Coordinates of C-alpha atoms in Angstrom, one line a residue:
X90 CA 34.1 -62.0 14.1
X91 CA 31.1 -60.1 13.9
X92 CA 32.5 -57.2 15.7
X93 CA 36.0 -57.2 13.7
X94 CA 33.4 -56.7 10.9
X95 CA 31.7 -53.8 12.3
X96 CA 34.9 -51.8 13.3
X97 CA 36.1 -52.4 10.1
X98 CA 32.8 -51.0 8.4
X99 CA 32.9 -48.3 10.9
X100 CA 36.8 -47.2 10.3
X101 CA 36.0 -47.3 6.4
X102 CA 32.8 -44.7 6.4
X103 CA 35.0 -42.5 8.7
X104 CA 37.7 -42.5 5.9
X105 CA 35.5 -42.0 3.2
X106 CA 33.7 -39.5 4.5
X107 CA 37.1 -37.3 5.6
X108 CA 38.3 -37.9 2.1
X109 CA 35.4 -36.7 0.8
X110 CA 35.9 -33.2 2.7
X111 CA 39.4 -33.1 1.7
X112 CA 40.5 -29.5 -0.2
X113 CA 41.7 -30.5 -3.8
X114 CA 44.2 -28.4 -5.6
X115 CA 42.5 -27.5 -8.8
X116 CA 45.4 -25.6 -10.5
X117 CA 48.3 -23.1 -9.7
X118 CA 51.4 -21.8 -11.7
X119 CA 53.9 -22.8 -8.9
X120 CA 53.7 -25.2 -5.9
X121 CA 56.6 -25.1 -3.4
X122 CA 57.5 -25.9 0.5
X123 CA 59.5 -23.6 2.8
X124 CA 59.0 -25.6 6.3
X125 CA 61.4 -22.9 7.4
X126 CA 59.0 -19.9 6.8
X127 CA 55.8 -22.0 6.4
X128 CA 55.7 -25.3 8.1
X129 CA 53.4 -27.7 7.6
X130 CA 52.1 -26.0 4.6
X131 CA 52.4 -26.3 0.6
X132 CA 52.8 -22.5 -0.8
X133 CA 50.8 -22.1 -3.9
X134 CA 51.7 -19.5 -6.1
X135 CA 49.7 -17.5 -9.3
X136 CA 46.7 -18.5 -10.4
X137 CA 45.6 -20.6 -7.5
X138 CA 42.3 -22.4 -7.7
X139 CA 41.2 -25.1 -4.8
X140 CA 37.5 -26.6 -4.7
X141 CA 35.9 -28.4 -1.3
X142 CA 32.1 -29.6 -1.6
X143 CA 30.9 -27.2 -4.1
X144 CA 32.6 -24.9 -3.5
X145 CA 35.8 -23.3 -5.1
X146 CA 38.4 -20.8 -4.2
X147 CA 40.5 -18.4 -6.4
X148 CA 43.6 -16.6 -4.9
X149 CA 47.0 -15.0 -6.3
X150 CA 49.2 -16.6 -3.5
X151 CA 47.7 -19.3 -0.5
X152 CA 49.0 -21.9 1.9
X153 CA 47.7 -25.1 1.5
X154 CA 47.7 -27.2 5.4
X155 CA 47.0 -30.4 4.0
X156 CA 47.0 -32.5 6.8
X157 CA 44.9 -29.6 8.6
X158 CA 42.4 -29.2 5.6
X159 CA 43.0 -25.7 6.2
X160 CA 43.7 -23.2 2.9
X161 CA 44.8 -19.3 3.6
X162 CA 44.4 -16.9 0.5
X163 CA 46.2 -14.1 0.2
X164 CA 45.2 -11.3 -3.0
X165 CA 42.1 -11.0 -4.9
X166 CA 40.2 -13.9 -3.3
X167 CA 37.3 -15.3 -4.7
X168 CA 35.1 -17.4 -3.3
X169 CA 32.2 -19.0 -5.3
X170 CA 29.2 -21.4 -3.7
X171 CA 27.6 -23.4 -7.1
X172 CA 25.7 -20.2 -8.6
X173 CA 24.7 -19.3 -5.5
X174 CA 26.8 -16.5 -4.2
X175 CA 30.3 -15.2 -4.9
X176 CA 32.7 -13.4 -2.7
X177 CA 36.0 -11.5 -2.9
X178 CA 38.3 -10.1 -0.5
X179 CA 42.1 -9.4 0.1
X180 CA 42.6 -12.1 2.6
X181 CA 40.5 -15.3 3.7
X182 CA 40.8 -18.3 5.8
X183 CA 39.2 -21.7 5.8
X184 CA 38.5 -25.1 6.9
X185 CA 38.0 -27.5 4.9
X186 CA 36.8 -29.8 8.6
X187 CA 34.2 -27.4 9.9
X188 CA 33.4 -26.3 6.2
X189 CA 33.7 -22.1 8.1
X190 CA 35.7 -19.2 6.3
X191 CA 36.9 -16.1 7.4
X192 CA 37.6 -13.4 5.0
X193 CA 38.9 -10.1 5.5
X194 CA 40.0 -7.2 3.6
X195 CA 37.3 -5.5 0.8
X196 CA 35.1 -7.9 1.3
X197 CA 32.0 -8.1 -1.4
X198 CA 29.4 -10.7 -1.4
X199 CA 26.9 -11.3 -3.9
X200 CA 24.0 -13.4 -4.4
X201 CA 21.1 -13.0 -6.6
X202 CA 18.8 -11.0 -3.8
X203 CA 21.9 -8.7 -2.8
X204 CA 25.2 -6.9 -2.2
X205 CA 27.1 -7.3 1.1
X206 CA 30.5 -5.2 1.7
X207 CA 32.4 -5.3 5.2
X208 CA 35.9 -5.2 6.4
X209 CA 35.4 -8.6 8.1
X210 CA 33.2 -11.2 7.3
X211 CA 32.8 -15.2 8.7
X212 CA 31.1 -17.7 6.6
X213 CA 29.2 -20.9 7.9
X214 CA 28.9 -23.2 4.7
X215 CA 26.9 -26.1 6.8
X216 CA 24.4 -23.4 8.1
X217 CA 24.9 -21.3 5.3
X218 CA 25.2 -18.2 7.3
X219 CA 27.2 -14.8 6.8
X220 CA 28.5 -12.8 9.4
X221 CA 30.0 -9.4 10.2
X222 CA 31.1 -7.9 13.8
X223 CA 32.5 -4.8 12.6
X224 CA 30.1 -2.7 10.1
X225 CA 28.6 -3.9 6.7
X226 CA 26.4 -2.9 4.0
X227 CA 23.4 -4.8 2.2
X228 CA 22.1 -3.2 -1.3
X229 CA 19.2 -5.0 -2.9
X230 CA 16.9 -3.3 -5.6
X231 CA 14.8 -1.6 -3.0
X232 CA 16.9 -0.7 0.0
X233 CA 20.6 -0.4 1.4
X234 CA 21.0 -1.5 4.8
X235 CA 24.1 -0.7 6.8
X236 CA 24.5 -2.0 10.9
X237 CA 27.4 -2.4 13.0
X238 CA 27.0 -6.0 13.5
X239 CA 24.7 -8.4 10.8
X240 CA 23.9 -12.1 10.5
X241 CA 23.1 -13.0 6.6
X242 CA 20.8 -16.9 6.4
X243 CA 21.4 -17.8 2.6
X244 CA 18.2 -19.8 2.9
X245 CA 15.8 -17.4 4.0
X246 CA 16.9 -14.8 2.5
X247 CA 16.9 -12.9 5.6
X248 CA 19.4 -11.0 7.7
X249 CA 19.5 -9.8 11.4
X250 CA 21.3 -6.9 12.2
X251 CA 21.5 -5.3 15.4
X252 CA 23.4 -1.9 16.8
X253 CA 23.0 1.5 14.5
X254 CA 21.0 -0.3 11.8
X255 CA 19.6 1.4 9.5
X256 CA 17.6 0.9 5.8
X257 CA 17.6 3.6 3.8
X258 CA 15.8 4.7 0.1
X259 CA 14.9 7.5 -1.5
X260 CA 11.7 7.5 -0.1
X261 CA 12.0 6.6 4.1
X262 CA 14.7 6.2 6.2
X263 CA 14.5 3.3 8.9
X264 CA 16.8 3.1 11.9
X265 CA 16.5 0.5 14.4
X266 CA 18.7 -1.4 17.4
X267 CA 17.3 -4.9 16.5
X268 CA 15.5 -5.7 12.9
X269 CA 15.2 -8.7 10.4
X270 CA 15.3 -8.3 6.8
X271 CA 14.0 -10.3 3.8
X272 CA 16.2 -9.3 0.9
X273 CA 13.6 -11.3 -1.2
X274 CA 10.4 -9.5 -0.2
X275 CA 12.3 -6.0 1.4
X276 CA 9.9 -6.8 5.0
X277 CA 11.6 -5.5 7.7
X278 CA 10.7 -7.2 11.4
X279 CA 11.7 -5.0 14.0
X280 CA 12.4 -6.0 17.8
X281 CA 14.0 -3.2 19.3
X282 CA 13.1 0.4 19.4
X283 CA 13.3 1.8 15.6
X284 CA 12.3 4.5 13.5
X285 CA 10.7 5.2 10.1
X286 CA 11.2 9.0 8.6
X287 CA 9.3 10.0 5.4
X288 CA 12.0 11.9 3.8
X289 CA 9.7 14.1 2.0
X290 CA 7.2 15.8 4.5
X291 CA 9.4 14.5 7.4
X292 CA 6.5 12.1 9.4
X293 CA 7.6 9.6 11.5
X294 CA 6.6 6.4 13.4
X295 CA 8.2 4.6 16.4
X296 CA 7.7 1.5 17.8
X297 CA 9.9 -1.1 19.8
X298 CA 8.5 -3.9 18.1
X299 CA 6.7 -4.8 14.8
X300 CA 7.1 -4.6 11.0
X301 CA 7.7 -2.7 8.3
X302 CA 6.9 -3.0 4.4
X303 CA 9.2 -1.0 2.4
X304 CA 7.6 -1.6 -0.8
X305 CA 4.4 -0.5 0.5
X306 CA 4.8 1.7 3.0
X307 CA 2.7 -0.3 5.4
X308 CA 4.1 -0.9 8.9
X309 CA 2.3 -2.8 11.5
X310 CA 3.5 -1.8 15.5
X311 CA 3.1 -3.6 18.8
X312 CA 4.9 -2.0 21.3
X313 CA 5.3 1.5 21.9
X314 CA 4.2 3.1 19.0
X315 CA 4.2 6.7 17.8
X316 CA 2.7 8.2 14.6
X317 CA 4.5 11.9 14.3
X318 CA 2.4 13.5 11.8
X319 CA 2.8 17.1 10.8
X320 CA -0.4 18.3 13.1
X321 CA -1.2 15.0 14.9
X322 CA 0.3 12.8 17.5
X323 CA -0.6 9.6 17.8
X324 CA 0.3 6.9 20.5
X325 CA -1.1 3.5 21.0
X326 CA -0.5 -0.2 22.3
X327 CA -0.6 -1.3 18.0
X328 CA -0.8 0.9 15.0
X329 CA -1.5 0.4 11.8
X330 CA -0.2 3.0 8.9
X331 CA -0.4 3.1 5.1
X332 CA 1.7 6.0 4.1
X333 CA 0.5 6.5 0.4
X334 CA -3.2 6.2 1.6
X335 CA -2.7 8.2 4.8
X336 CA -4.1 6.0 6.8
X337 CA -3.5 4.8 10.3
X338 CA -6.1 2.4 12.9
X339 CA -4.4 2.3 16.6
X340 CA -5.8 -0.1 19.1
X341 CA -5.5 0.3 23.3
X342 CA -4.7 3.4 25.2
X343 CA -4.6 5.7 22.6
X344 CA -3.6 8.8 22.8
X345 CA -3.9 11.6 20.0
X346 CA -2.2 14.9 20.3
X347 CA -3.4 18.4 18.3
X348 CA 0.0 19.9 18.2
X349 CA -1.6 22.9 16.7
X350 CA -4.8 22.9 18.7
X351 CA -3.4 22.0 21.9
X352 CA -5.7 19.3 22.1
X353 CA -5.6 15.3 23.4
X354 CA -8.0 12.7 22.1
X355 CA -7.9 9.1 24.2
X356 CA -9.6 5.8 23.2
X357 CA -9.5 2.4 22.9
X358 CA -9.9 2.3 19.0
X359 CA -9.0 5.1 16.4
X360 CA -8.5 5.5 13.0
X361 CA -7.4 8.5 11.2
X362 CA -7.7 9.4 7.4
X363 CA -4.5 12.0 6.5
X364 CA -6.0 12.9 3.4
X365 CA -9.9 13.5 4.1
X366 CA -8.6 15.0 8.0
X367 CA -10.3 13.0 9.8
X368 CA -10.4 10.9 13.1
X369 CA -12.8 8.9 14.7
X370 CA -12.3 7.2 18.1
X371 CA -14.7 5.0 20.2
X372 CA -14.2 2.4 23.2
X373 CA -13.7 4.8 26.0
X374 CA -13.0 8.0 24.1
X375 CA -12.9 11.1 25.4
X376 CA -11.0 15.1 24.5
X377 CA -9.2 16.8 26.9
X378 CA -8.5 20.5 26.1
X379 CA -6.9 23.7 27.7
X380 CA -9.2 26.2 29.1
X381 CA -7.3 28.8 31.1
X382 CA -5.0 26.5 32.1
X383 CA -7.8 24.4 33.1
X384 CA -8.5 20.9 31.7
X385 CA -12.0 20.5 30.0
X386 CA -12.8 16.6 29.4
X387 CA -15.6 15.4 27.2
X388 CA -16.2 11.7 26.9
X389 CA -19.4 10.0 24.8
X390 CA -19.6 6.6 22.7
X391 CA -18.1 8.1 19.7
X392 CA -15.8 11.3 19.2
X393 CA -15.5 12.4 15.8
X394 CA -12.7 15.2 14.0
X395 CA -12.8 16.6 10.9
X396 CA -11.4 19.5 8.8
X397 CA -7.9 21.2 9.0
X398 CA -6.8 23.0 12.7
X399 CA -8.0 26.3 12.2
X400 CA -11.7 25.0 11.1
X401 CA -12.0 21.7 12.7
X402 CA -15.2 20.4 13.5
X403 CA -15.7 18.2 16.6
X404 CA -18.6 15.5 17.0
X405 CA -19.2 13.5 19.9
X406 CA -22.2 11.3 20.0
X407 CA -24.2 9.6 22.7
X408 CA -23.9 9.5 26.3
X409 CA -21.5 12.5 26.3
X410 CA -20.4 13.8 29.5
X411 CA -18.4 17.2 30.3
X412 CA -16.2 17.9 33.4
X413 CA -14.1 21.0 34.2
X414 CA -13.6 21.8 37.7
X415 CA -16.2 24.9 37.4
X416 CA -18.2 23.5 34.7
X417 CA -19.9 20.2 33.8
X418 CA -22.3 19.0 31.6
X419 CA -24.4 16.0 29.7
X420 CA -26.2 16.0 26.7
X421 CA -26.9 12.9 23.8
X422 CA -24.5 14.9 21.6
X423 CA -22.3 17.4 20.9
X424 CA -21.1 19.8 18.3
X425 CA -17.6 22.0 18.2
X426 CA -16.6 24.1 15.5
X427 CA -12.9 25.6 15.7
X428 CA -13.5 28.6 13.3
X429 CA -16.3 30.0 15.3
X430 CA -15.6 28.3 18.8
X431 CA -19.2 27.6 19.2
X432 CA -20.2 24.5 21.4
X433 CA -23.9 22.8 20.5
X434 CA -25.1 20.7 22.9
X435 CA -28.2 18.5 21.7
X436 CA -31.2 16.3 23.6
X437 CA -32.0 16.4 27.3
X438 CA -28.5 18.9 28.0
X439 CA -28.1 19.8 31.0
X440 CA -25.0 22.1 32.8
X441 CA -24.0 22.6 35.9
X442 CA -21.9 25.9 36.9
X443 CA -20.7 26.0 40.6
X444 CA -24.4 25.8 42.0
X445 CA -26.4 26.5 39.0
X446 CA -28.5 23.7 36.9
X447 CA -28.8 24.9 34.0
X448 CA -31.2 22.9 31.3
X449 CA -32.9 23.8 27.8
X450 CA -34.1 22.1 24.5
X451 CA -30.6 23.1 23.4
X452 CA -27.2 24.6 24.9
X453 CA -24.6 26.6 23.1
X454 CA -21.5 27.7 24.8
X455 CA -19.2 30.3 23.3
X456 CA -15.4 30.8 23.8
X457 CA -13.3 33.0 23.1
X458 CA -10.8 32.3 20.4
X459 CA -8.1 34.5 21.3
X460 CA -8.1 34.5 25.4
X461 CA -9.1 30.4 24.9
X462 CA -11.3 31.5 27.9
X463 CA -15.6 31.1 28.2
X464 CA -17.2 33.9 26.3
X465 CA -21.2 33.4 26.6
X466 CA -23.9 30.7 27.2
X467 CA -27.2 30.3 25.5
X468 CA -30.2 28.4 26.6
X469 CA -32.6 27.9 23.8
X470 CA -36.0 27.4 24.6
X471 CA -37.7 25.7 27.6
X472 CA -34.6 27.3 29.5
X473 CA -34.3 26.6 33.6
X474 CA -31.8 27.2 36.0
X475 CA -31.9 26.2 39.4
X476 CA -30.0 26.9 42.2
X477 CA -30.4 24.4 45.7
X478 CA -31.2 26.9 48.5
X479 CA -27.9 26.8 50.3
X480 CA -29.8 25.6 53.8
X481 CA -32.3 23.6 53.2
X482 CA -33.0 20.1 51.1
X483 CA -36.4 21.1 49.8
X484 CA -36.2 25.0 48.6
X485 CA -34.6 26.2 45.4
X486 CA -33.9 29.1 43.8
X487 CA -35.2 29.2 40.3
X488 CA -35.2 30.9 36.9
X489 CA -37.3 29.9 34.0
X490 CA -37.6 31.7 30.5
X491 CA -37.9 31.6 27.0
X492 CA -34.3 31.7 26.1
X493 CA -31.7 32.3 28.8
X494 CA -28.5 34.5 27.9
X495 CA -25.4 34.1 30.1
X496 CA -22.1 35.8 30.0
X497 CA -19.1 34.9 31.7
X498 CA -15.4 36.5 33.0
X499 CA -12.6 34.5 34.2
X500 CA -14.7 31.5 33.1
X501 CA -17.5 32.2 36.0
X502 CA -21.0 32.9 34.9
X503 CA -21.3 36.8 35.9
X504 CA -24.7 37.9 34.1
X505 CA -28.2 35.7 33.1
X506 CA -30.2 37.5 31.1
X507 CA -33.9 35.6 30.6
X508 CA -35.3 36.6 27.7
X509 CA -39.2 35.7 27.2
X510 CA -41.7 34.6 29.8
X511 CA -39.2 35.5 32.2
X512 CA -39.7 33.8 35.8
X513 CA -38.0 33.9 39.1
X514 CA -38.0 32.6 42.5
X515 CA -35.6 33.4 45.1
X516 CA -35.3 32.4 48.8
X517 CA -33.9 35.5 50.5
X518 CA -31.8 35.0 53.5
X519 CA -29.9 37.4 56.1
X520 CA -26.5 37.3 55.6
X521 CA -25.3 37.4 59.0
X522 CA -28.2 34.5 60.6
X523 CA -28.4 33.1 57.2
X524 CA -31.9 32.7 58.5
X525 CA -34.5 32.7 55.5
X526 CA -36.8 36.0 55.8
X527 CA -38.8 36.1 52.5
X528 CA -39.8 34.2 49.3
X529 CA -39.7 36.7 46.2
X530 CA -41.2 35.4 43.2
X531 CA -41.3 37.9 39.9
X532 CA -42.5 37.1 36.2
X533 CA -41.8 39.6 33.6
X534 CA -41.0 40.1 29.5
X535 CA -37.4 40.0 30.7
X536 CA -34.8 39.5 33.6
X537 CA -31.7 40.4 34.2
X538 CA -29.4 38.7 36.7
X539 CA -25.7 39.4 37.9
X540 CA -24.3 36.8 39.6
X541 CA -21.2 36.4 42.3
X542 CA -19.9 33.7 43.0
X543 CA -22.4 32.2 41.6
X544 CA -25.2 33.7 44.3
X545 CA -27.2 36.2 42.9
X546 CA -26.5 39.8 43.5
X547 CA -28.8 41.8 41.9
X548 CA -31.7 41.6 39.7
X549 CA -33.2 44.0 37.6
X550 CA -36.6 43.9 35.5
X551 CA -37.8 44.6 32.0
X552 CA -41.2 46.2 30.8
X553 CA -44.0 45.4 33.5
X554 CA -43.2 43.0 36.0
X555 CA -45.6 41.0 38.4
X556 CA -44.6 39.8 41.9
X557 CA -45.0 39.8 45.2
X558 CA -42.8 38.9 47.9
X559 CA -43.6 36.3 50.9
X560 CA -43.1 35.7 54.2
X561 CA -41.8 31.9 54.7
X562 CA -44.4 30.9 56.3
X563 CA -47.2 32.4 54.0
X564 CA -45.5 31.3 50.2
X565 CA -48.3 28.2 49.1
X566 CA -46.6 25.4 49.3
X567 CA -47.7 23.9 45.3
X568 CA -45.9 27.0 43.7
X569 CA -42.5 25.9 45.5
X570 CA -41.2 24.5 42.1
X571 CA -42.3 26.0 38.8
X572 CA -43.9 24.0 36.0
X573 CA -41.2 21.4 34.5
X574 CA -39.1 21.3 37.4
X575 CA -36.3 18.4 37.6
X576 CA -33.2 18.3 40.2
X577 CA -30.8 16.2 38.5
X578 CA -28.0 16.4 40.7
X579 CA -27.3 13.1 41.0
X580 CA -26.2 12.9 37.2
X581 CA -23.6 15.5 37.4
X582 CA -19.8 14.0 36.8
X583 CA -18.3 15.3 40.3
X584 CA -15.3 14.2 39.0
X585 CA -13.2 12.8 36.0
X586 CA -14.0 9.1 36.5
X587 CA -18.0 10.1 36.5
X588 CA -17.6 11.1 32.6
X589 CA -17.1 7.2 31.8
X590 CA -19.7 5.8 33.8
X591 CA -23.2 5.4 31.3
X592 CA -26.5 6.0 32.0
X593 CA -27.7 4.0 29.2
X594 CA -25.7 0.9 27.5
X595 CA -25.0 1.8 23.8
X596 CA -22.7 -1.0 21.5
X597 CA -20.3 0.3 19.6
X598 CA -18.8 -2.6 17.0
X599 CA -15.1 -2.0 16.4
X600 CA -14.6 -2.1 12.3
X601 CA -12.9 -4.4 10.9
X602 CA -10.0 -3.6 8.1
X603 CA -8.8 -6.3 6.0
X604 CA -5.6 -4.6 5.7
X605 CA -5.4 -4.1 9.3
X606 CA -6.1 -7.6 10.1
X607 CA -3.5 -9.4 7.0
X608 CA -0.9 -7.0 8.8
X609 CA -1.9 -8.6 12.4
X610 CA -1.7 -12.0 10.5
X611 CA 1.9 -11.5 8.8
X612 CA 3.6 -10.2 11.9
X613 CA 2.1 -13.2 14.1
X614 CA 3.0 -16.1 11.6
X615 CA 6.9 -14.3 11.2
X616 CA 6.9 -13.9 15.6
X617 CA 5.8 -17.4 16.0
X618 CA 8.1 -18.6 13.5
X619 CA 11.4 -16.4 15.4
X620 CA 10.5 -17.7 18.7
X621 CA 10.4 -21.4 17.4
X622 CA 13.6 -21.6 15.6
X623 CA 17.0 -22.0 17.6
X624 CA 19.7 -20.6 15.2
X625 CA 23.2 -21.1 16.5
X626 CA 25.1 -18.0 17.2
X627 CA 28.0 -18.1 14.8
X628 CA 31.7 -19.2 16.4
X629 CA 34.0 -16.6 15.8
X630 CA 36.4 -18.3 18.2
X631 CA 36.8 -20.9 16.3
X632 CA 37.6 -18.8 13.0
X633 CA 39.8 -17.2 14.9
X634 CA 42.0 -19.7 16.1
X635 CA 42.2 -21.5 12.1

């Protein structure tokens, strides 16, 4: 008995709740049947309105499948969801069972966030999602969005479009393989390599991943990402960039590019000002330029850029290091102006050309603007350059002045010219034994050196000069190395890797931007929130065979 019951109960909630899904014929001016032409079906004519769960449908002629729950609307469709949304088309289908639609033919689709038009478009009333496989267009107040194929969630306000998307307005134009858009807030998520043009001064950012604001002009990129500015580059794991304030913060193998300068700044941590032209980057930073088709890398704590191209001013500060393959260096800082192509180095700097030390309270290096090749050196007082004696461990070759004025062709140090207190010692060797002969040691007002391949050539003398050459054997021993004599080759960077390595451990806090980090914070919360859901794709078999 108690089963009968229950089967009875059962049978009765079934048939209430298919009644309840039943299409009902609100009004029409004709109702007919032609089970020759249409079987199975009651042909509505004029006027025809039918409702189903909230839902109500307009057409000039349709088909009614009763038994099927099926309705086919031919001629200035309408379809209207509560106050929801409204749609019209030429043509639609739909079933009154799996509560889906197909419409086709002009179709428009409005809701209170937008404007969707498409040839083709399927409608999920249970999920309450919209669907196009064959080009569509979304306007809302800010932007119109056209793609090849889009998904439209009622709900969340949000659509997915993938294949030649773009989202245009007068200001930017975005183009993407893979985005999600909020109609309600105009955010743009973007999973699959897009692009963002300013269409005023033509910049441009790329990234494969991220987001984009398009009321704010703030986009926030993960994966790939490119900053095209009109005289900068910029590449980087994330970036950050705020159009209207012009400014950009890139995190992790950076990379910036001087397209005018022909310059490359690398870091860990950047940010760039547009407006004030300037860039700052520490964690591992270092600039790379062209000298003679020579690479000249200087690394430090901090590098700092500032000023337009043709009168930029470069700062690098603490712990900076210089490699080229003929010329390294090391100083606490440095100082680069573009407009007169004057180098400062400041506190303890040291360089080292082929064989030559060369140290001084300060060090300015001169190049030449036009042949982008080294022009002069100057070594301002305290100035010492020493040379290691080729064949032995202990002698050196040494010149020690006031001031020490160098000029160089092709890039190599040709002429030294000491000016002040000028002294020198020399270890003179035959040049077929290479055996040492004689010790010369001069002082004078001034000296003049020329220099090949970096071995000295010829010397020549100013005003009265003192000196007095030595055998080997007889040179006293305690006058070997003049007064503030230090060998310091074992701090020269022999090669590109050397520049990194410190010689004193400096902390350099990363700053923290509130923008920066609400960005991080949005694009996290709306990533997490993608990977947890499990939307079903939409079944366009199934429309298909209604």
């Amino acid at each position: 008995m108690k089963k009968l019951f229950l089967l009875t109960l059962i049978l009765f909630s079934i048939g209430s709740y298919s009644q309840a899904r039943k299409i009902e014929i609100i009004s029409t001016k004709q109702s007919i049947s032609d089970a020759e032409k249409y079987p199975g079906a009651k042909v509505l004519i004029g006027d025809v309105k039918m409702k189903h769960e909230g839902a109500t449908l307009e057409s000039n002629f349709a088909l009614f499948y009763q038994e099927e729950n099926i309705f086919k609307a031919v001629g200035e469709v309408v379809i209207e969801q509560g106050d929801s949304i409204i749609q019209y088309s030429d043509f639609a289908l739909y079933n009154g069972n799996t509560k889906k639609a197909k419409s086709w033919g002009h179709v428009e689709i409005n809701d209170k966030e937008m404007k969707l038009s498409t040839d083709t478009l399927y409608f999920d009333r249970k999920e309450q999602i919209l669907f196009y496989p064959s080009g569509g267009t979304i306007r809302d107040k800010k932007n119109t969005l056209k793609s090849t194929r889009g998904t439209y969630f009622l709900k969340d306000k949000k659509f997915t479009a993938k294949t030649k998307v773009t989202v245009v307005n007068p200001e930017n134009n975005l183009e993407s393989d893979h985005l999600d858009y909020y109609t309600n807030t105009n955010l743009a998520y973007l999973y699959g390599p897009s692009t963002v043009t300013n269409l005023k001064d033509s910049t441009k950012i790329y990234s494969e991943r991220g987001f984009y604001d398009t009321n704010t002009d703030i986009s926030y990129f993960v994966k790939n990402a490119k900053l095209f500015l009109k005289e900068r580059t910029v590449l980087a794991d994330s970036l950050y960039y705020d159009k209207r304030k012009g400014f950009a913060s890139a995190t992790n193998r950076i990379k910036v590019i001087d397209t005018v300068q022909n310059m490359v700044a690398k870091g860990n941590y950047a940010e760039l000002y547009e407006k004030k032209d300037s860039l700052f980057i520490i964690d591992k930073p270092v600039a790379i330029t062209v000298v003679d088709k020579d690479s000249m890398y200087i690394a430090g704590d901090k590098i700092l850029l500032t000023g337009k191209p043709e009168k930029r001013i470069a700062r690098i500060f603490n712990n900076v290091k210089i490699f080229k393959s003929d010329l390294q260096g090391k100083c606490d800082s440095i100082h680069t102006s573009q407009t007169t192509g004057l180098t400062r180095m400041f506190v303890n700097p040291i360089l080292w050309s082929g064989k030559n030390q060369i140290t001084g309270d300060s060090i300015q290096i001169l190049m030449n603007k036009k042949t982008e090749k080294l022009d002069s050196l100057k070594v301002l007082k305290n100035a010492f350059m020493v040379q290691k004696d080729s064949l032995s461990k202990d002698d050196f070759n040494q010149i020690k002045g006031r001031n020490i004025y160098g000029k160089f062709k092709d890039n190599d140090l040709r002429i030294m010219l000491v000016k002040g207190n000028a002294e020198s010692l020399y270890h003179n060797r035959n040049e077929d034994t290479k055996k040492l002969e004689t010790i010369t040691k001069e002082i004078a007002s001034d000296i003049e050196f020329t220099l090949i391949e970096n071995e000295i050539e010829q010397t020549k003398y100013f005003k009265k000069s003192e000196g007095k050459t030595f055998p080997p054997s007889e040179f006293p021993t305690e006058e070997k190395k003049f007064k503030g004599f230090i060998w310091r080759a074992d701090e020269q960077p022999k090669t590109v890797e050397d520049i990194f390595v410190k010689d004193k451990k400096t902390k350099v806090s990363k700053p923290e931007n509130l923008n920066v980090k609400k960005a991080k914070q949005k694009f996290i919360k709306e990533s997490t929130k993608k990977k947890k859901s499990k939307v079903k794709k939409f079944d366009l078999k199934t429309n298909t065979q209604l």
